């Protein structure tokens, strides 16, 4: 039996889990979704969901992981032998593979923007239409994606403590400082106020079931929830640690970074494009790849092209690191599965899984304009035609994560039982027993599976069939 490894301390776990949570979901996904879903009202719903729905699921996942010291499949096997529950873990492992396969494409773009800004390409990247050209240049994007995958495999092979924790500890604070400096600059530009209003003043008439679905999926994705990443990371947590407060800190920090990224990107759209209104918001995956280069380019008259390029490349480098601390956790899930369940050595498991995921990622890469077949891959019954990457994201990000959350909470409520959940959370936090937190979690425990099931069904109906129940 190989030793499974453990985080160096409670802080070590918090850093690694925050590293997993903070990634493209915050810096790219959250602003894109906010722009698409009407601004402030989306932000409010997102925060409520994070606190009321996601935080309980975070605690459940960490508790299951720490209780069993296993990967998601092994964890359900340990707690519910000879039942169908391990399939929930299997779904999670599979979702991890699929999510990572498209995530490396986007992370590769970020790496590419770093390298190209560092070598004088900022001006070109800030011109209209350039992002589509970039995404269609398969030769380059293939190499960038390979770079991300290799870095990820390298760190995962390095193991829990040495690799994952150490990398995250340094990079996250730097990213935060840089974002705040950029926000301060951006707020001095004309029209920033309009962007702030769009972002912070909720217009609840914009709320629809579709907005709720998106907010929930986005919150799950951003928190790395619903697929067992936190079961896996929780399996390396010491019995002496307080997981309730760790989980809370991670959720808080993740939301803080998402809100900060939105604060940077949403108003910058208004400052770069004087004609934008809440009604004709540009949205879509290209958002940060289109507006951030423009914003950096706008610095040129005051600080010069060299300095502007330097800042741009530095920023994309930090985002790239944030993405890699997430890709690590995504690869760690199937790797720990292969190690625990199949007895494969850690290094080999990471390499094999990484190779498989890279192969799958090629189809998503080709679907961004390079291959017509993958770019117009499938037409949903709703009539919408989507590319391969969007299809994978729709299935495994938008749909599978809320379903995973539903099943995990159903497992805790009806199979594992709340006494066991409470007892596990109380390990390292004895005051939990009888506290208001325990009462609140127990109260929500039994409704959560139903709420999540309802939202899952809604998401499926809306996404693929364009049916809105409300
Ligand atoms: N939370 C990560 C992000 O926001 C993505 C992720 C999802 C990581 C699921 C692990 C598991 O970018």
PDB file of C-alpha atoms and ligand atoms in Angstrom, residues 19-26 99 103 220-225 227 229 254 322 326-327 329-330 401, ligand 1:
ATOM      1  CA  UNK A  19      -6.362  26.921  -5.477  1.00  0.00           C
ATOM      2  CA  UNK A  20      -8.704  24.322  -6.921  1.00  0.00           C
ATOM      3  CA  UNK A  21     -11.680  26.628  -6.599  1.00  0.00           C
ATOM      4  CA  UNK A  22     -10.083  29.774  -7.975  1.00  0.00           C
ATOM      5  CA  UNK A  23      -9.483  29.397 -11.666  1.00  0.00           C
ATOM      6  CA  UNK A  24     -10.961  30.176 -15.020  1.00  0.00           C
ATOM      7  CA  UNK A  25     -14.386  29.693 -13.471  1.00  0.00           C
ATOM      8  CA  UNK A  26     -13.830  32.872 -11.484  1.00  0.00           C
ATOM      9  CA  UNK A  99     -14.205  18.977 -17.660  1.00  0.00           C
ATOM     10  CA  UNK A 103     -10.465  23.317 -19.476  1.00  0.00           C
ATOM     11  CA  UNK A 220     -20.811  24.596  -8.461  1.00  0.00           C
ATOM     12  CA  UNK A 221     -18.139  24.863 -11.119  1.00  0.00           C
ATOM     13  CA  UNK A 222     -16.390  27.748  -9.469  1.00  0.00           C
ATOM     14  CA  UNK A 223     -16.278  25.938  -6.137  1.00  0.00           C
ATOM     15  CA  UNK A 224     -15.059  22.682  -7.770  1.00  0.00           C
ATOM     16  CA  UNK A 225     -18.184  21.047  -6.431  1.00  0.00           C
ATOM     17  CA  UNK A 227     -17.790  15.835  -8.886  1.00  0.00           C
ATOM     18  CA  UNK A 229     -12.803  17.032  -6.208  1.00  0.00           C
ATOM     19  CA  UNK A 254     -13.677  31.916  -4.095  1.00  0.00           C
ATOM     20  CA  UNK A 322      -4.699  30.122 -11.183  1.00  0.00           C
ATOM     21  CA  UNK A 326      -7.476  24.020 -10.803  1.00  0.00           C
ATOM     22  CA  UNK A 327      -6.281  21.625 -13.505  1.00  0.00           C
ATOM     23  CA  UNK A 329      -7.285  19.180  -8.773  1.00  0.00           C
ATOM     24  CA  UNK A 330      -9.165  18.011 -11.838  1.00  0.00           C
ATOM     25  CA  UNK A 401     -22.359  19.179 -11.443  1.00  0.00           C
TER      26      UNK A 401
HETATM   27  N1  LIG B   1     -13.197  25.592  -9.761  1.00  0.00           N
HETATM   28  C1  LIG B   1     -12.396  25.638 -10.936  1.00  0.00           C
HETATM   29  C2  LIG B   1     -12.495  27.037 -11.537  1.00  0.00           C
HETATM   30  O1  LIG B   1     -13.209  27.860 -11.059  1.00  0.00           O
HETATM   31  C3  LIG B   1     -12.775  24.587 -11.941  1.00  0.00           C
HETATM   32  C4  LIG B   1     -12.963  23.235 -11.359  1.00  0.00           C
HETATM   33  C5  LIG B   1     -14.194  22.594 -11.461  1.00  0.00           C
HETATM   34  C6  LIG B   1     -11.932  22.602 -10.696  1.00  0.00           C
HETATM   35  C7  LIG B   1     -14.410  21.359 -10.911  1.00  0.00           C
HETATM   36  C8  LIG B   1     -12.126  21.347 -10.127  1.00  0.00           C
HETATM   37  C9  LIG B   1     -13.354  20.744 -10.238  1.00  0.00           C
HETATM   38  O2  LIG B   1     -11.879  27.314 -12.517  1.00  0.00           O
END
